[in-house]
Coordinates of C-alpha atoms and ligand atoms in Angstrom, one line a residue:
X1 CA 113.4 65.0 185.5
X2 CA 114.6 68.6 184.7
X3 CA 112.5 71.2 183.7
X4 CA 114.4 73.6 181.6
X5 CA 113.4 77.5 181.4
X6 CA 115.2 79.5 178.5
X7 CA 114.7 83.0 176.9
X8 CA 114.5 80.8 173.6
X9 CA 113.6 77.6 172.4
X10 CA 113.5 76.9 168.4
X11 CA 111.8 73.2 168.0
X12 CA 111.8 73.6 163.8
X13 CA 109.1 71.6 163.8
X14 CA 107.1 74.7 164.6
X15 CA 107.9 78.6 165.2
X16 CA 110.3 79.9 167.7
X17 CA 108.8 80.1 171.3
X18 CA 110.2 83.3 173.7
X19 CA 110.9 82.5 177.0
X20 CA 110.1 78.6 176.7
X21 CA 109.9 75.2 179.2
X22 CA 111.2 72.0 178.0
X23 CA 110.7 68.9 180.2
X24 CA 112.9 66.1 179.7
X25 CA 113.2 62.4 180.7
X26 CA 116.0 60.1 179.9
X27 CA 117.5 61.3 177.5
X28 CA 114.4 62.2 175.8
X29 CA 111.9 65.2 175.0
X30 CA 108.8 65.3 176.8
X31 CA 107.2 68.5 176.4
X32 CA 107.5 72.2 176.1
X33 CA 105.5 74.9 175.4
X34 CA 105.7 78.9 176.4
X35 CA 105.9 80.5 179.9
X36 CA 103.0 81.9 181.2
X37 CA 102.9 85.0 183.7
X38 CA 102.0 83.3 187.1
X39 CA 103.5 79.8 186.1
X40 CA 105.0 77.7 189.5
X41 CA 108.4 77.5 189.7
X42 CA 109.4 73.7 189.5
X43 CA 111.6 72.3 192.3
X44 CA 113.7 70.2 189.3
X45 CA 114.0 74.0 187.7
X46 CA 117.0 74.5 185.2
X47 CA 117.0 78.4 184.4
X48 CA 119.4 78.2 181.3
X49 CA 119.2 82.0 181.7
X50 CA 119.5 84.5 178.0
X51 CA 120.5 81.0 175.7
X52 CA 118.2 80.0 172.6
X53 CA 117.8 76.1 172.8
X54 CA 117.8 74.3 169.4
X55 CA 118.3 70.8 168.2
X56 CA 121.8 69.7 167.6
X57 CA 123.2 70.2 164.3
X58 CA 123.8 68.1 161.4
X59 CA 126.9 68.2 159.3
X60 CA 125.4 66.4 156.4
X61 CA 128.6 65.9 154.4
X62 CA 132.3 66.1 155.8
X63 CA 135.6 64.1 155.4
X64 CA 136.6 63.2 158.8
X65 CA 139.7 61.2 157.5
X66 CA 141.2 64.1 156.1
X67 CA 141.1 66.0 159.3
X68 CA 145.1 65.9 159.4
X69 CA 144.9 68.1 156.0
X70 CA 143.8 71.3 157.9
X71 CA 145.7 74.5 156.7
X72 CA 148.0 72.2 154.7
X73 CA 146.5 72.9 150.8
X74 CA 147.7 76.1 149.5
X75 CA 145.3 78.2 147.4
X76 CA 144.9 77.1 144.0
X77 CA 143.5 78.0 140.7
X78 CA 140.8 76.2 140.0
X79 CA 138.9 72.5 141.5
X80 CA 140.7 69.8 139.3
X81 CA 144.1 70.9 140.8
X82 CA 142.5 71.3 144.5
X83 CA 141.7 67.1 144.3
X84 CA 145.5 66.9 142.7
X85 CA 146.0 68.3 145.6
X86 CA 144.6 66.3 147.7
X87 CA 145.9 63.2 146.4
X88 CA 149.6 64.4 146.6
X89 CA 149.3 64.9 150.0
X90 CA 147.4 61.8 150.9
X91 CA 150.7 59.9 148.9
X92 CA 152.5 61.5 150.6
X93 CA 151.5 60.6 154.4
X94 CA 150.6 57.3 153.7
X95 CA 152.1 55.7 156.6
X96 CA 151.5 58.8 159.6
X97 CA 148.1 56.6 160.7
X98 CA 148.4 58.0 164.2
X99 CA 148.7 61.7 162.9
X100 CA 145.4 60.8 161.0
X101 CA 143.6 59.1 163.9
X102 CA 144.9 62.1 166.5
X103 CA 143.3 64.5 164.2
X104 CA 140.1 62.7 163.1
X105 CA 139.6 62.4 166.9
X106 CA 140.0 66.1 167.4
X107 CA 137.6 66.6 164.5
X108 CA 135.0 64.8 166.1
X109 CA 135.4 66.4 168.9
X110 CA 135.5 69.6 167.6
X111 CA 132.5 69.0 165.5
X112 CA 130.7 68.5 169.2
X113 CA 131.6 71.9 170.3
X114 CA 130.3 73.7 167.9
X115 CA 127.1 71.7 168.6
X116 CA 126.8 68.8 165.9
X117 CA 124.6 66.1 166.7
X118 CA 124.9 63.7 163.8
X119 CA 127.3 63.7 160.4
X120 CA 127.5 62.5 157.3
X121 CA 131.3 61.5 156.7
X122 CA 132.2 60.1 153.5
X123 CA 135.3 57.4 153.6
X124 CA 137.4 56.0 151.5
X125 CA 138.9 54.0 154.2
X126 CA 136.6 53.9 157.6
X127 CA 138.9 54.5 159.5
X128 CA 136.7 57.2 161.4
X129 CA 134.1 54.6 162.3
X130 CA 135.5 53.6 165.8
X131 CA 136.5 57.0 166.5
X132 CA 132.9 58.1 165.9
X133 CA 131.3 55.0 167.5
X134 CA 133.6 55.5 170.9
X135 CA 133.2 59.2 171.0
X136 CA 129.0 58.9 170.6
X137 CA 128.8 61.0 167.6
X138 CA 125.6 59.2 165.6
X139 CA 126.8 59.1 162.0
X140 CA 125.6 57.7 158.4
X141 CA 129.3 56.4 157.0
X142 CA 129.1 56.7 153.2
X143 CA 132.1 54.3 152.3
X144 CA 133.0 56.2 149.1
X145 CA 134.1 54.4 146.2
X146 CA 136.1 55.1 143.3
X147 CA 137.3 53.4 139.8
X148 CA 137.1 54.5 136.3
X149 CA 138.1 51.9 134.5
X150 CA 135.4 49.8 133.9
X151 CA 137.2 46.8 134.5
X152 CA 138.2 48.0 138.0
X153 CA 134.3 47.6 139.1
X154 CA 134.1 43.6 139.6
X155 CA 137.0 43.7 142.5
X156 CA 135.9 47.6 143.8
X157 CA 132.5 46.5 144.9
X158 CA 134.0 42.8 146.0
X159 CA 136.6 44.6 148.0
X160 CA 133.9 47.3 149.6
X161 CA 131.2 44.4 150.4
X162 CA 133.9 41.9 152.3
X163 CA 135.3 45.1 154.4
X164 CA 131.6 46.4 155.1
X165 CA 131.1 42.4 155.9
X166 CA 134.0 42.2 158.5
X167 CA 132.8 45.7 160.2
X168 CA 131.5 44.9 163.9
X169 CA 128.2 46.1 164.8
X170 CA 128.7 49.9 165.9
X171 CA 125.7 51.5 167.4
X172 CA 124.9 54.5 166.0
X173 CA 127.5 54.5 163.5
X174 CA 125.5 53.4 160.1
X175 CA 127.6 52.4 157.1
X176 CA 126.5 52.2 153.7
X177 CA 127.9 52.8 149.9
X178 CA 128.6 56.1 147.7
X179 CA 130.1 56.4 144.2
X180 CA 132.6 59.3 144.1
X181 CA 131.7 61.2 141.5
X182 CA 130.8 61.0 137.6
X183 CA 134.3 61.0 136.4
X184 CA 135.6 59.2 138.9
X185 CA 133.2 56.0 138.5
X186 CA 132.4 54.1 135.8
X187 CA 128.9 53.3 134.7
X188 CA 129.9 49.6 135.5
X189 CA 130.9 50.5 139.2
X190 CA 127.6 52.9 139.2
X191 CA 125.8 49.5 138.6
X192 CA 127.2 47.3 141.2
X193 CA 126.8 49.9 144.1
X194 CA 123.3 50.5 142.8
X195 CA 123.1 46.5 143.0
X196 CA 124.6 46.3 146.2
X197 CA 122.0 49.3 148.0
X198 CA 119.1 47.8 146.6
X199 CA 119.6 44.9 149.1
X200 CA 119.6 47.3 151.6
X201 CA 116.1 49.5 150.7
X202 CA 116.8 52.1 152.9
X203 CA 120.1 52.7 152.8
X204 CA 121.2 56.3 152.2
X205 CA 124.1 56.9 149.0
X206 CA 125.5 60.2 148.2
X207 CA 127.5 62.0 145.4
X208 CA 129.5 64.8 144.4
X209 CA 127.6 66.1 141.5
X210 CA 127.6 69.2 139.9
X211 CA 130.6 70.5 141.7
X212 CA 132.9 72.0 139.1
X213 CA 132.9 73.3 135.6
X214 CA 135.5 70.9 134.3
X215 CA 132.6 67.7 135.3
X216 CA 130.3 69.8 133.0
X217 CA 132.6 69.8 130.3
X218 CA 133.6 66.0 131.2
X219 CA 130.4 64.9 130.8
X220 CA 129.5 67.0 127.7
X221 CA 132.4 66.3 125.6
X222 CA 134.9 63.9 127.6
X223 CA 137.5 66.3 127.4
X224 CA 139.3 68.8 130.1
X225 CA 141.1 68.8 133.4
X226 CA 139.4 65.3 134.3
X227 CA 140.2 63.5 131.3
X228 CA 144.0 65.1 131.8
X229 CA 143.8 63.5 135.2
X230 CA 142.5 60.2 134.9
X231 CA 145.3 60.1 132.1
X232 CA 147.9 60.9 134.4
X233 CA 147.3 58.2 137.2
X234 CA 146.5 55.7 134.1
X235 CA 143.1 55.5 134.9
X236 CA 141.6 56.3 131.8
X237 CA 139.2 54.0 130.0
X238 CA 139.0 54.5 126.1
X239 CA 136.0 52.4 126.0
X240 CA 134.2 55.0 127.9
X241 CA 131.9 57.6 125.7
X242 CA 130.7 60.9 127.5
X243 CA 127.1 60.9 127.5
X244 CA 126.3 64.1 126.5
X245 CA 124.4 65.2 129.0
X246 CA 124.1 67.0 132.1
X247 CA 125.7 65.6 135.8
X248 CA 121.8 65.3 137.2
X249 CA 120.5 63.9 134.3
X250 CA 123.8 61.3 134.4
X251 CA 123.5 60.0 137.7
X252 CA 119.3 59.4 137.0
X253 CA 120.8 57.3 134.6
X254 CA 122.9 55.5 136.8
X255 CA 119.7 54.5 138.5
X256 CA 120.8 57.0 141.5
X257 CA 118.5 59.8 141.5
X258 CA 115.8 58.4 144.7
X259 CA 114.8 60.1 148.0
X260 CA 117.6 58.3 149.1
X261 CA 120.2 60.1 147.7
X262 CA 122.5 62.9 148.9
X263 CA 123.4 65.2 146.2
X264 CA 126.4 67.1 147.2
X265 CA 127.4 70.4 145.9
X266 CA 124.9 71.6 142.9
X267 CA 127.3 74.5 142.0
X268 CA 127.2 74.1 138.5
X269 CA 123.8 72.8 137.7
X270 CA 121.7 73.8 134.2
X271 CA 118.1 75.0 133.7
X272 CA 115.8 72.3 135.6
X273 CA 118.3 70.0 137.3
X274 CA 117.1 71.2 141.0
X275 CA 113.4 71.0 140.1
X276 CA 114.7 67.3 138.9
X277 CA 116.2 66.7 142.1
X278 CA 113.6 67.9 143.8
X279 CA 110.7 66.0 142.0
X280 CA 112.8 62.7 142.7
X281 CA 112.9 63.9 146.4
X282 CA 116.6 63.6 147.1
X283 CA 118.6 66.0 149.4
X284 CA 120.7 68.8 147.6
X285 CA 123.7 69.5 150.7
X286 CA 125.3 72.5 149.9
X287 CA 129.2 72.7 151.5
X288 CA 129.3 76.9 150.7
X289 CA 132.7 77.6 152.4
X290 CA 134.5 74.6 150.7
X291 CA 133.1 75.4 147.4
X292 CA 134.7 78.6 147.8
X293 CA 138.0 77.8 148.8
X294 CA 138.4 75.3 146.6
X295 CA 137.7 77.6 143.6
X296 CA 134.6 74.9 142.6
X297 CA 132.8 78.7 142.8
X298 CA 129.9 80.1 144.8
X299 CA 126.7 77.8 145.7
X300 CA 123.4 79.6 144.0
X301 CA 122.0 79.6 147.6
X302 CA 119.0 81.2 146.6
X303 CA 118.5 79.5 143.4
X304 CA 118.5 76.3 145.7
X305 CA 115.4 77.1 147.7
X306 CA 113.4 79.0 144.9
X307 CA 113.7 75.4 143.4
X308 CA 111.9 73.8 146.2
X309 CA 114.8 71.0 146.8
X310 CA 115.6 69.8 150.2
X311 CA 118.6 71.6 151.1
X312 CA 120.9 70.1 153.6
X313 CA 123.9 71.3 154.9
X314 CA 128.1 70.2 155.3
X315 CA 131.3 71.6 156.3
X316 CA 133.2 69.3 153.5
X317 CA 136.6 68.3 155.3
X318 CA 139.3 70.3 157.2
X319 CA 141.4 70.2 153.8
X320 CA 139.0 72.9 152.5
X321 CA 137.5 75.0 155.3
X322 CA 139.2 76.0 159.1
X323 CA 136.4 74.5 160.9
X324 CA 133.7 72.1 161.6
X325 CA 131.3 74.6 162.4
X326 CA 127.9 74.2 160.5
X327 CA 126.8 77.5 162.0
X328 CA 129.6 79.0 159.9
X329 CA 128.5 77.4 157.2
X330 CA 124.9 79.0 157.2
X331 CA 126.3 82.4 158.0
X332 CA 127.9 81.8 154.5
X333 CA 124.9 80.8 153.0
X334 CA 123.2 84.0 154.4
X335 CA 126.1 86.4 152.9
X336 CA 125.2 84.5 149.5
X337 CA 121.6 84.7 149.4
X338 CA 120.5 87.5 152.2
X339 CA 117.0 86.9 150.7
X340 CA 116.3 83.6 151.6
X341 CA 114.5 83.0 155.2
X342 CA 116.9 82.4 158.4
X343 CA 114.1 79.6 158.8
X344 CA 114.7 77.5 155.6
X345 CA 118.4 78.2 156.8
X346 CA 118.1 76.2 160.0
X347 CA 116.1 74.0 158.6
X348 CA 118.9 72.9 156.4
X349 CA 121.0 72.5 159.2
X350 CA 118.9 70.6 161.4
X351 CA 115.9 68.9 160.4
X352 CA 116.7 68.2 156.4
X353 CA 120.1 66.9 157.2
X354 CA 118.6 64.5 159.7
X355 CA 116.1 63.5 157.2
X356 CA 118.4 63.1 154.8
X357 CA 120.6 60.9 156.6
X358 CA 117.3 58.5 157.7
X359 CA 118.1 60.0 161.3
X360 CA 114.7 61.7 161.7
X361 CA 113.0 60.0 164.2
X362 CA 116.2 60.9 166.8
X363 CA 117.8 64.0 165.7
X364 CA 116.7 67.4 163.6
X365 CA 113.9 69.0 165.6
X366 CA 112.4 69.1 169.2
X367 CA 109.5 67.2 169.4
X368 CA 108.2 64.8 172.1
X369 CA 110.0 61.8 172.2
X370 CA 113.2 62.4 170.0
X371 CA 116.6 62.9 171.7
X372 CA 117.4 65.2 174.1
X373 CA 120.1 66.2 171.5
X374 CA 119.7 70.0 172.2
X375 CA 121.9 72.9 172.5
X376 CA 122.1 76.4 173.9
X377 CA 123.4 79.2 172.4
X378 CA 124.3 81.6 174.8
X379 CA 122.8 85.2 173.8
X380 CA 123.4 88.7 174.2
X381 CA 121.4 91.2 175.4
X382 CA 117.5 91.1 173.9
X383 CA 117.5 89.5 170.6
X384 CA 114.4 90.0 169.0
X385 CA 114.7 88.0 165.3
X386 CA 116.3 85.0 166.7
X387 CA 116.0 83.1 163.3
X388 CA 118.3 85.4 161.8
X389 CA 120.5 86.3 164.5
X390 CA 121.2 82.3 164.8
X391 CA 122.7 82.3 160.8
X392 CA 124.5 85.5 161.5
X393 CA 127.5 83.5 162.7
X394 CA 127.7 81.2 166.4
X395 CA 131.0 80.7 167.5
X396 CA 131.4 77.3 169.8
X397 CA 132.5 79.4 173.0
X398 CA 128.4 80.3 173.1
X399 CA 127.6 77.0 172.5
X400 CA 126.7 74.4 175.2
X401 CA 125.0 71.3 175.4
X402 CA 121.7 70.8 177.8
X403 CA 122.6 67.4 178.8
X404 CA 125.6 68.4 180.0
X405 CA 124.2 71.8 181.7
Ligands
ZN501 ZN1 133.2 66.2 149.8

């Protein structure tokens, strides 16, 4: 039952505490508060020194199975080309499962080193699930389905449900279903996924939405790079009719816009879309570094927060970012929107991500009863505005886990 002392404690459920103490017991937070002059030294005291203690971060959107692609996709001109590059690379390397598994294991370890306690992982193959469980990384694994021809819907959902049925229980690695994106999932498949999710009322889902301008064009006119891509891979469905609406309205029509949904990206939403997401209680997950790298565009971070939508943050995959450092995403959000309060940015990486993934009783804030999944960030000298400091760029070498202290 150690008593920790630290220069700063950021519970996230209340303002930062300077010169704080924290008691934990059997892996849970018991109590914490400010150190007062004359406080006794406890025999089991651990002085963490000049550090800021905060909840382990939540990476609400990544694709661990793509980790082996790190550094392998060259800079491209537009987002749909990036999808083509990923598809081509996947075809080339389909057989090297050892390399894929090793990259996944290394990526999970790297996430931990960067202070991540919980991930939302998008997977088309579920190859990362066992590695997550083995490494005791809590996760929601979104089994992501694709199928644009309406005639594929029954097969795709049937296969997915069978695969999920065969998965052994994996503790804190929870599985659910997710449609990939409006240009890769037929209305029929959206419907099948919705019906399957409705059997599990608390199940989260996720969708890539408003990521590129090409998606907006596709939904409006049924034309553009996605139409070409579907043609090229033999997946265009001539019975599909462009809905002539924006992506948020489309996903609402598909029955997905509610408080269990993680809307990922939102770089290219129209007027009122963010408010619509906010009013339904869905979470917007931003992946700013990846958006820039894939030429999707810079996410309007300031608009996200101004709209009142719950914002979480993800790194996206190592195919599009150099590392899985959530602190680096926060620094990018800060760069894109210096006017947004650092507190809001930190909430995105902690409590909001935990809520979005349904793990808020365990992670996301420092409160009695919650998990001692806490990190200590090394500080240099006296830091006056700790929240601003933490969103200005923190490297893995500055981070250690409390339970390993
Ligand atoms: Zn993604």
